[in-house]
Amino acid sequence: MQQRYEEWKRKTEALMEKFPERKKEFTTSSDIHIERLYGPSEDGYEYDKLGLPGEYPFTRGIQPTMYRARHWTMRQYAGFGSAEETNHRFRYLLQQGQTGLSVAFDLPTQIGYDSDHAMAKGEVGKVGVAIDSLEDMEALLKDIPLDRVSTSMTINAPAAVLLAMYIAVAEKQGVPSEKISGTIQNDILKEYIARGTYIFPPKPSMRLITDIFAYCKDFVPKWNTISISGYHIREAGSNAVQELAFTIANGLAYVDAAIEAGLNIDEFAPRLAFFFNAHNDFFEEAAKFRAARRIWARFMKETYGAKNPKSWQLRFHTQTGGSTLTAQQPDNNIVRVTLQALAAVLGGTQSLHTNSRDEALALPTEDSARIALRTQQIIAHESGVADTVDPLAGSYYVESLTDSLEEKALEYIQKIKELGGAVSAVEQGYMQREIHHTSYETQKEIEKGSQVIVGMNSFMLENEVQPELLRVDPSLGEKQKTKLEALRAGRDHDRASAQLEKLRQTARSERNLMPVILECVKSYCTVGEICGILREEFGEYRGI
């Protein structure tokens, strides 16, 4: 084992010539030297069981130096009201030290309706930013250098449209598509399972996803083409095992679909990303992330035969648990979020969003968003937890939890395989029923008081102090309607109509949809118009 360690050390030191660590020496507050990596004594937990950071199966992290070289990306999820308001919030967060953007879209945008559609009434700009056209996306990203800032977009059914808008804005800035970096969520299976912002049935939805994989492979190589999401599965009421298992099973379904579409696994797998929840059970959450990396690596290498080590790596974003936030005593949420964020960091996340204290009540105020960001910055710069790699490794408890989570998740994955895979399991309602059952049992425990929620069912206050909340302009819907009228009156009508007809014909063929969607966007066709054509051609999914 010593020989293996020495080889790892040699490779790591060679890598550090290109990616040096943040400091020449790391020490505790008492000036005790901190090693890059801690391992077992001769009679301790074996290296062969744990593995090494940056090496298959990546239980201990996907990079050999992890946060000693660079901290995780601090990517606060933001979006409300108009594109101009959200742009102001983005620039504020970047000024406060945020290192990446994350866009929240309003509900009409998420389900492919323009702000003037009857279904959009009362929802414009409420849970995210309203984006109807390239004009809105230009305002959203104004004065943000897209060659230097990476952006994550939480968008699923219309993901191809919003990605096309981002590419078009970058081109207007003079940034070619091969230079932009970021992520689109683009995970439709979890929409059917847990979240509900689907539009099209599974088959055409999977086509859109694999079209994005193929297009980005050639033209947007630094873009993460999907963020396979356990977060919403957990928010819907699942436990940690179900979140882990259902997310991995969905990921395998996307791999299968891409291979069936003719893609080589090593062409697309390195740009697959994941998105997990950081919930309350501190050690279980940290162990969950470690187990996820190990499970995915083994499937990619041993089942699918991927050759590129980057195809084996499970890279993931984490968001602290929204469903754990309480409306009662909202300042308590700062403590919850801190512990959840710490679990994500100790579990080796690549990027992190920390929820704001008031998000059980409304979208966060500027003060609350700043405190949430400061939480990450204090963990990164003051706690010392980023100064050594995988500090929980070798803990009997953490290693046992990691093994148990892996074992139980694999049992679920095998059951889903027996049902015909994730798409078939979704169509049969299997994962939905499992989540509903767990959620129901959890809610009973909370209502009985056997699961303590501080400030909500225990340690309550007689007189709650109501904090100041963010209020979205109620007239925004009318303002967006006026903007849309002006847009449609001012654009080249013949060009827009011609591009929409090309989209219809492409949808009827087997050709990749991304190029024609990009041309529609550049012609200032709207989200609703583009999704409307696809609705007519693909139909709509109505759920189980």
XYZ file of C-alpha atoms in Angstrom:
544
model
C 0.000 0.000 0.000
C 2.901 2.354 0.729
C 4.020 2.036 -2.901
C 0.538 3.046 -4.095
C 0.566 6.056 -1.791
C 4.013 7.160 -2.992
C 2.853 6.932 -6.618
C -0.224 9.023 -5.778
C 1.975 11.577 -4.016
C 4.309 11.829 -7.032
C 1.423 12.380 -9.481
C -0.202 14.921 -7.181
C 2.975 16.977 -6.821
C 3.370 16.976 -10.609
C -0.221 18.197 -10.966
C 0.458 20.972 -8.447
C 2.935 22.559 -10.845
C -0.090 23.477 -12.970
C -2.632 23.853 -10.144
C -0.730 25.002 -7.040
C -2.282 24.849 -3.610
C -3.614 28.047 -2.047
C -0.829 28.195 0.549
C 2.682 26.802 0.901
C 1.772 25.383 4.297
C -1.519 24.703 6.027
C -1.677 24.901 9.829
C -4.301 24.970 12.590
C -4.832 28.017 14.807
C -2.329 26.398 17.190
C 0.255 26.211 14.396
C -0.080 22.441 14.041
C 0.886 21.333 10.538
C -1.994 19.996 8.430
C -1.128 17.210 6.020
C -2.620 17.124 2.564
C -4.099 13.714 3.273
C -4.610 11.565 6.330
C -4.750 7.795 6.166
C -4.788 4.820 8.479
C -2.145 3.528 10.783
C -0.996 -0.001 10.050
C -3.912 -1.483 11.986
C -6.459 1.116 10.809
C -8.905 1.334 7.919
C -7.192 0.137 4.751
C -6.229 2.438 1.892
C -7.347 -0.287 -0.490
C -10.891 0.088 0.877
C -10.867 3.895 0.961
C -8.942 4.631 -2.214
C -7.168 7.925 -2.794
C -8.499 11.354 -3.808
C -8.562 11.875 -7.548
C -8.414 8.144 -8.206
C -11.072 5.595 -9.098
C -13.632 5.071 -7.599
C -13.326 8.629 -6.206
C -14.877 7.916 -2.798
C -12.544 10.538 -1.340
C -13.085 13.184 -4.013
C -12.563 13.720 -7.730
C -9.423 15.869 -7.371
C -6.210 14.856 -5.553
C -5.903 18.196 -3.721
C -9.601 19.180 -3.612
C -10.046 22.551 -1.845
C -6.351 23.028 -1.079
C -6.005 24.193 -4.695
C -9.321 26.020 -5.138
C -12.471 26.328 -3.084
C -15.777 25.077 -4.398
C -17.752 27.466 -6.620
C -20.062 29.631 -4.507
C -23.111 29.743 -6.738
C -26.135 31.427 -5.161
C -29.463 30.706 -6.866
C -31.162 33.990 -7.739
C -33.930 35.313 -9.932
C -37.101 37.332 -9.401
C -39.228 39.918 -11.121
C -37.827 41.380 -14.301
C -34.566 40.613 -16.068
C -33.282 44.036 -15.048
C -33.984 43.422 -11.328
C -32.304 40.040 -11.413
C -29.296 41.467 -13.254
C -28.915 43.936 -10.377
C -28.977 41.076 -7.848
C -26.449 39.080 -9.902
C -24.001 41.962 -10.023
C -24.482 42.589 -6.291
C -23.676 38.965 -5.465
C -20.604 38.988 -7.725
C -19.410 42.162 -5.985
C -19.859 40.374 -2.642
C -17.524 37.555 -3.710
C -19.826 35.026 -5.359
C -17.899 32.998 -7.921
C -20.661 31.758 -10.272
C -24.239 32.586 -11.265
C -27.355 30.458 -10.892
C -30.601 31.535 -12.561
C -34.076 30.898 -11.145
C -36.805 31.258 -13.772
C -40.440 32.024 -13.085
C -43.069 29.321 -13.493
C -44.384 30.445 -16.913
C -40.850 30.321 -18.351
C -40.279 26.889 -16.825
C -43.337 25.421 -18.531
C -42.859 27.196 -21.843
C -45.454 29.953 -21.696
C -44.950 33.640 -22.463
C -45.913 36.215 -19.864
C -49.036 37.173 -21.838
C -50.436 33.613 -21.879
C -53.587 33.012 -19.817
C -51.741 30.327 -17.808
C -49.133 32.917 -16.750
C -51.586 35.226 -15.003
C -50.497 35.965 -11.446
C -47.228 34.016 -11.804
C -44.987 36.351 -13.816
C -41.707 36.946 -11.968
C -42.966 35.357 -8.748
C -40.643 32.386 -8.149
C -37.924 33.480 -10.550
C -37.121 35.849 -13.371
C -39.476 36.231 -16.346
C -37.692 35.442 -19.631
C -39.834 35.597 -22.754
C -37.287 36.317 -25.477
C -33.662 36.984 -26.337
C -34.357 40.613 -25.444
C -34.984 39.593 -21.817
C -31.899 37.370 -21.753
C -29.791 40.269 -23.020
C -31.042 42.398 -20.113
C -30.504 39.565 -17.626
C -26.833 39.185 -18.570
C -25.989 42.820 -19.239
C -22.418 43.759 -18.175
C -21.677 40.184 -17.063
C -18.614 38.813 -18.910
C -19.704 35.382 -20.106
C -16.156 34.327 -20.936
C -15.208 34.709 -17.248
C -18.386 33.864 -15.292
C -19.986 30.407 -15.408
C -23.773 30.228 -15.183
C -26.130 27.502 -14.044
C -29.716 27.646 -15.293
C -32.485 25.738 -13.528
C -34.556 24.987 -16.584
C -35.806 21.637 -17.842
C -38.515 21.175 -20.464
C -37.512 24.389 -22.370
C -33.788 23.892 -21.601
C -32.801 23.907 -25.267
C -34.474 27.310 -25.743
C -32.796 28.984 -22.772
C -29.413 27.489 -23.662
C -29.822 28.860 -27.195
C -30.576 32.296 -25.740
C -27.434 32.146 -23.589
C -25.312 31.174 -26.615
C -26.833 34.040 -28.618
C -26.112 36.606 -25.888
C -22.529 35.364 -25.637
C -22.122 35.804 -29.404
C -23.419 39.375 -29.094
C -20.724 39.953 -26.441
C -18.115 38.592 -28.848
C -17.701 35.355 -26.899
C -17.785 32.227 -29.085
C -19.820 29.282 -27.850
C -16.722 27.143 -27.250
C -15.571 29.657 -24.622
C -18.704 29.774 -22.434
C -19.120 27.531 -19.414
C -22.049 26.626 -17.228
C -24.833 24.124 -16.710
C -28.431 23.594 -17.705
C -30.508 21.369 -15.458
C -32.231 19.645 -18.409
C -33.352 16.716 -16.183
C -36.885 15.875 -17.246
C -37.204 12.534 -15.457
C -37.166 14.133 -12.018
C -39.864 16.539 -13.248
C -42.163 13.569 -13.836
C -41.136 12.105 -10.468
C -41.113 15.081 -8.147
C -41.290 18.621 -9.478
C -43.932 18.854 -12.188
C -42.578 21.422 -14.674
C -42.740 19.046 -17.626
C -44.260 19.836 -21.017
C -43.723 16.966 -23.442
C -44.052 13.168 -23.073
C -40.933 11.166 -22.154
C -39.839 10.088 -25.665
C -39.585 13.543 -27.309
C -38.244 14.961 -24.042
C -35.390 12.454 -24.116
C -34.783 13.380 -27.763
C -34.378 17.049 -26.812
C -31.910 16.064 -24.093
C -29.744 13.907 -26.347
C -29.873 16.582 -29.078
C -28.349 18.966 -26.540
C -25.676 16.385 -25.657
C -24.741 16.006 -29.319
C -24.792 19.735 -30.103
C -22.716 20.780 -27.107
C -20.150 18.046 -27.788
C -19.327 19.842 -31.044
C -20.078 23.501 -30.346
C -20.249 24.184 -26.566
C -17.629 21.784 -25.174
C -17.230 23.464 -21.773
C -20.955 23.321 -20.984
C -22.456 20.778 -18.572
C -25.321 19.458 -20.663
C -27.428 18.138 -17.791
C -27.597 18.392 -14.019
C -29.103 15.097 -12.922
C -31.030 16.177 -9.889
C -31.682 14.455 -6.620
C -32.428 17.790 -4.983
C -36.095 17.929 -5.955
C -36.566 14.233 -5.234
C -35.460 14.977 -1.663
C -37.608 18.105 -1.488
C -40.624 15.992 -2.491
C -40.134 13.900 0.646
C -37.683 11.113 -0.165
C -35.007 9.938 2.227
C -31.257 9.981 1.500
C -31.170 6.460 0.043
C -34.050 7.188 -2.335
C -32.498 10.498 -3.395
C -29.226 8.734 -4.148
C -30.754 5.707 -5.895
C -33.339 7.513 -8.019
C -30.817 10.141 -9.126
C -28.269 7.541 -10.218
C -31.007 5.500 -11.944
C -32.109 8.594 -13.873
C -28.492 9.251 -14.814
C -28.164 5.745 -16.213
C -31.322 6.300 -18.281
C -29.773 9.403 -19.864
C -26.595 7.461 -20.628
C -28.663 4.715 -22.267
C -30.624 7.258 -24.318
C -27.462 8.996 -25.544
C -25.841 5.705 -26.544
C -29.041 4.693 -28.355
C -28.905 8.040 -30.191
C -25.467 7.063 -31.512
C -23.153 8.931 -29.137
C -19.984 7.391 -27.765
C -19.986 7.389 -23.972
C -16.672 9.208 -23.685
C -17.988 11.959 -25.980
C -20.749 13.045 -23.585
C -20.232 11.500 -20.130
C -17.490 13.947 -19.011
C -20.032 16.802 -19.236
C -22.750 15.103 -17.182
C -23.200 16.802 -13.818
C -25.307 16.062 -10.738
C -27.269 18.096 -8.205
C -27.905 16.916 -4.660
C -29.665 18.128 -1.535
C -27.823 18.735 1.724
C -30.338 17.805 4.402
C -30.228 17.779 8.209
C -28.614 14.442 9.116
C -25.030 15.692 9.017
C -23.002 12.485 8.781
C -25.495 10.714 6.536
C -25.394 13.587 4.074
C -21.589 13.651 3.910
C -21.557 9.866 3.454
C -24.230 10.109 0.739
C -21.978 12.239 -1.439
C -19.062 9.839 -0.994
C -21.263 6.847 -1.888
C -22.649 8.643 -4.954
C -19.194 9.098 -6.450
C -18.309 5.463 -5.887
C -21.552 4.077 -7.355
C -21.382 6.265 -10.472
C -17.707 5.536 -11.114
C -18.280 1.800 -11.015
C -21.257 1.944 -13.354
C -19.404 4.124 -15.859
C -16.228 2.051 -15.879
C -17.415 -1.478 -15.229
C -20.907 -1.536 -16.779
C -20.588 0.927 -19.657
C -16.893 0.492 -20.372
C -16.020 4.192 -20.416
C -12.300 4.685 -20.972
C -11.864 8.362 -20.129
C -11.396 8.823 -16.341
C -13.440 12.038 -16.569
C -16.393 9.884 -17.630
C -16.124 8.042 -14.310
C -16.212 11.192 -12.179
C -19.445 12.288 -10.534
C -19.212 16.081 -10.361
C -22.005 17.677 -8.375
C -23.592 20.885 -7.162
C -25.279 20.997 -3.750
C -28.079 23.139 -2.393
C -29.030 23.177 1.251
C -32.458 21.733 2.036
C -35.302 24.096 1.241
C -37.855 21.802 2.833
C -35.970 21.979 6.154
C -36.458 25.747 6.457
C -39.131 26.961 8.848
C -41.334 30.031 8.653
C -41.246 30.123 12.460
C -38.135 31.756 13.983
C -36.526 32.150 10.556
C -33.139 33.115 12.004
C -32.815 29.473 13.119
C -32.501 28.659 9.427
C -29.041 30.252 9.380
C -27.849 27.501 11.733
C -29.539 24.749 9.724
C -28.012 26.016 6.495
C -24.542 26.260 8.043
C -24.580 22.608 9.135
C -25.962 21.461 5.793
C -23.354 23.460 3.879
C -20.602 21.993 6.049
C -21.828 18.469 5.254
C -21.686 19.289 1.539
C -18.135 20.596 1.819
C -16.971 17.602 3.851
C -18.650 15.417 1.231
C -16.615 17.018 -1.560
C -19.091 19.174 -3.497
C -17.884 21.102 -6.567
C -20.283 24.011 -6.111
C -22.739 25.106 -3.444
C -25.843 27.212 -2.918
C -26.764 28.128 0.639
C -30.427 28.950 1.226
C -31.402 32.233 2.819
C -33.073 32.432 6.225
C -36.364 33.860 4.885
C -36.975 31.471 1.969
C -39.763 29.629 3.799
C -41.653 32.916 3.595
C -40.598 34.604 0.347
C -37.777 35.081 -2.109
C -34.717 36.288 -0.158
C -34.023 39.918 0.579
C -30.618 41.325 -0.311
C -29.523 41.145 3.346
C -30.582 37.509 3.637
C -28.831 36.585 0.387
C -25.634 38.214 1.660
C -25.742 36.272 4.950
C -26.214 33.035 3.006
C -23.157 33.799 0.878
C -21.126 34.830 3.938
C -21.932 31.413 5.456
C -20.016 29.742 2.638
C -17.187 32.236 2.814
C -16.721 31.694 6.559
C -16.668 27.912 6.069
C -14.116 28.335 3.263
C -11.806 30.883 4.836
C -12.167 30.587 8.609
C -13.090 27.029 9.606
C -10.067 25.118 8.298
C -12.188 22.267 6.908
C -10.922 22.972 3.381
C -7.271 22.535 4.352
C -7.070 18.756 4.051
C -8.712 16.285 1.698
C -11.692 14.217 2.904
C -11.115 14.742 6.645
C -13.969 12.391 7.595
C -12.306 9.421 5.899
C -11.562 6.474 8.138
C -14.232 7.331 10.681
C -15.849 4.017 11.536
C -19.241 5.695 11.516
C -18.821 7.607 8.238
C -17.328 4.636 6.398
C -20.102 2.352 7.651
C -22.721 4.890 6.547
C -21.063 5.219 3.133
C -21.138 1.447 2.658
C -24.738 1.146 3.867
C -25.993 3.949 1.625
C -24.278 2.353 -1.360
C -25.749 -1.070 -0.589
C -29.313 0.176 -0.103
C -29.156 2.465 -3.152
C -27.981 -0.412 -5.338
C -30.957 -2.475 -4.178
C -33.294 0.273 -5.426
C -31.361 0.628 -8.696
C -31.684 -3.119 -9.293
C -35.451 -2.919 -8.681
C -35.732 -0.054 -11.188
C -33.708 -2.075 -13.693
C -36.163 -4.969 -13.260
C -39.026 -2.561 -14.032
C -37.367 -1.714 -17.354
C -35.234 1.269 -16.307
C -35.979 4.731 -14.977
C -38.265 5.863 -17.810
C -40.441 2.776 -17.437
C -40.409 3.097 -13.636
C -41.599 6.696 -13.945
C -44.384 5.689 -16.327
C -45.469 3.021 -13.828
C -45.371 5.531 -10.951
C -42.929 3.420 -8.938
C -40.563 6.139 -7.731
C -43.433 8.547 -7.128
C -45.163 6.036 -4.822
C -41.971 5.338 -2.885
C -41.438 9.052 -2.288
C -45.070 9.646 -1.291
C -44.916 6.852 1.272
C -41.701 8.162 2.849
C -43.015 11.722 2.863
C -46.239 10.629 4.562
C -44.401 8.717 7.276
C -42.065 11.663 7.910
C -44.961 14.093 8.188
C -46.665 11.844 10.755
C -43.479 11.847 12.851
C -43.307 15.643 12.736
C -46.964 16.051 13.674
C -46.590 13.620 16.582
C -43.551 15.570 17.752
C -41.264 12.537 17.699
C -39.189 14.281 15.018
C -38.255 17.592 16.605
C -38.231 20.717 14.429
C -36.831 23.499 16.615
C -39.113 26.522 16.668
C -41.931 24.741 14.837
C -43.098 21.803 16.976
C -40.734 22.364 19.918
C -39.120 25.394 21.586
C -41.766 27.674 20.127
C -42.339 31.395 20.735
C -45.691 32.858 21.711
C -45.148 36.004 19.674
C -43.320 35.613 16.396
C -41.512 38.640 14.974
C -42.292 38.969 11.278
C -39.225 39.873 9.200
C -39.220 42.254 6.270
C -39.817 40.290 3.080
C -39.070 40.811 -0.595
C -42.151 41.722 -2.602
C -42.294 41.286 -6.376
C -43.863 44.156 -8.311
C -47.501 43.030 -8.900
C -47.620 45.047 -12.128
C -44.759 43.079 -13.677
C -47.124 40.862 -15.667
C -48.601 43.861 -17.469
C -45.143 45.312 -18.084
C -43.960 42.047 -19.637
C -47.071 41.978 -21.855
C -46.229 45.485 -23.097
C -42.631 44.427 -23.818
C -43.864 41.406 -25.764
C -46.213 43.519 -27.867
C -43.351 45.869 -28.753
C -41.030 42.940 -29.509
C -43.476 41.272 -31.898
C -44.222 44.578 -33.617
C -40.554 45.445 -34.073
C -38.975 42.152 -35.142
C -38.680 40.841 -38.693
C -42.005 39.022 -38.866
C -41.212 37.043 -42.025
C -37.885 35.825 -40.620
C -39.463 34.756 -37.316
C -42.311 32.927 -39.066
C -39.917 31.162 -41.411
C -37.734 29.961 -38.551
C -40.744 28.653 -36.622
C -41.831 26.683 -39.687
C -38.300 25.234 -39.981
C -38.607 24.216 -36.338
C -41.870 22.409 -37.077
C -40.336 20.496 -39.976
C -37.234 19.604 -37.964
C -39.401 18.310 -35.112
C -41.075 15.977 -37.623
C -37.692 14.678 -38.768
C -34.833 13.031 -36.880
C -32.480 16.011 -37.288
C -30.942 17.747 -34.279
C -33.258 20.479 -32.990
C -30.628 22.729 -31.414
C -29.427 24.577 -34.556
C -32.936 25.582 -35.623
C -33.919 26.547 -32.046
C -30.842 28.800 -31.971
C -31.956 30.458 -35.228
C -35.472 30.924 -33.815
C -34.030 32.616 -30.753
C -31.825 34.912 -32.861
C -34.953 35.855 -34.830
C -36.544 36.930 -31.519
C -39.108 34.162 -31.476
C -40.356 33.811 -27.920
C -40.147 30.929 -25.459
C -43.897 30.440 -25.782
C -43.837 30.437 -29.593
C -41.009 27.884 -29.782
C -42.506 25.622 -27.127
C -45.922 26.064 -28.747
C -44.672 24.546 -32.019
C -43.110 21.650 -30.106
C -46.331 21.162 -28.107
C -48.254 20.822 -31.355
C -45.760 18.313 -32.766
C -44.878 16.299 -29.649
C -48.046 16.590 -27.575
C -48.214 17.295 -23.844
C -47.621 15.006 -20.884
C -50.526 14.917 -18.446
C -48.992 12.875 -15.620
C -50.183 9.780 -13.872
